[in-house]
Amino acid sequence: MRKNNFGEAIGTITSFIYLIILIAIISFMIYNAKNEVLIFQFDPTSLNLPLK
């Protein structure tokens, strides 16, 4: 019984971690979509530094 409960606890923890990761990825994608202009402004400067 104890092993079964421990396994269930691990399952719920892993599913909770996966849920957090999924939310983090979605929020990061939304954040990038909102700040697309900012990202495009920073990309040319980072690309120009090695070329010069």
GROMACS .gro file of C-alpha atoms in nm:
model
   52
    1MET     CA    1   0.000   0.000   0.000
    2ARG     CA    2   0.283   0.237   0.091
    3LYS     CA    3   0.467   0.181  -0.238
    4ASN     CA    4   0.145   0.239  -0.433
    5ASN     CA    5   0.079   0.571  -0.256
    6PHE     CA    6   0.442   0.677  -0.309
    7GLY     CA    7   0.412   0.599  -0.682
    8GLU     CA    8   0.091   0.801  -0.705
    9ALA     CA    9   0.260   1.093  -0.528
   10ILE     CA   10   0.550   1.085  -0.777
   11GLY     CA   11   0.300   1.072  -1.066
   12THR     CA   12   0.110   1.376  -0.942
   13ILE     CA   13   0.436   1.569  -0.883
   14THR     CA   14   0.569   1.490  -1.233
   15SER     CA   15   0.234   1.582  -1.395
   16PHE     CA   16   0.234   1.908  -1.195
   17ILE     CA   17   0.592   1.984  -1.312
   18TYR     CA   18   0.493   1.912  -1.676
   19LEU     CA   19   0.194   2.145  -1.635
   20ILE     CA   20   0.421   2.424  -1.501
   21ILE     CA   21   0.665   2.374  -1.793
   22LEU     CA   22   0.376   2.387  -2.044
   23ILE     CA   23   0.240   2.709  -1.888
   24ALA     CA   24   0.592   2.859  -1.887
   25ILE     CA   25   0.641   2.777  -2.260
   26ILE     CA   26   0.298   2.923  -2.352
   27SER     CA   27   0.359   3.240  -2.147
   28PHE     CA   28   0.706   3.275  -2.303
   29MET     CA   29   0.556   3.242  -2.654
   30ILE     CA   30   0.291   3.507  -2.570
   31TYR     CA   31   0.563   3.734  -2.423
   32ASN     CA   32   0.772   3.695  -2.741
   33ALA     CA   33   0.468   3.765  -2.960
   34LYS     CA   34   0.401   4.088  -2.766
   35ASN     CA   35   0.766   4.201  -2.780
   36GLU     CA   36   0.842   4.099  -3.142
   37VAL     CA   37   0.951   4.454  -3.230
   38LEU     CA   38   1.191   4.460  -2.931
   39ILE     CA   39   1.344   4.125  -3.033
   40PHE     CA   40   1.384   4.236  -3.397
   41GLN     CA   41   1.556   4.556  -3.279
   42PHE     CA   42   1.808   4.356  -3.071
   43ASP     CA   43   1.881   4.088  -3.339
   44PRO     CA   44   2.059   4.316  -3.593
   45THR     CA   45   2.293   4.460  -3.327
   46SER     CA   46   2.393   4.111  -3.210
   47LEU     CA   47   2.444   4.001  -3.574
   48ASN     CA   48   2.646   4.313  -3.666
   49LEU     CA   49   2.897   4.275  -3.379
   50PRO     CA   50   3.073   3.961  -3.520
   51LEU     CA   51   3.073   4.101  -3.877
   52LYS     CA   52   3.256   4.423  -3.782
   0.00000   0.00000   0.00000
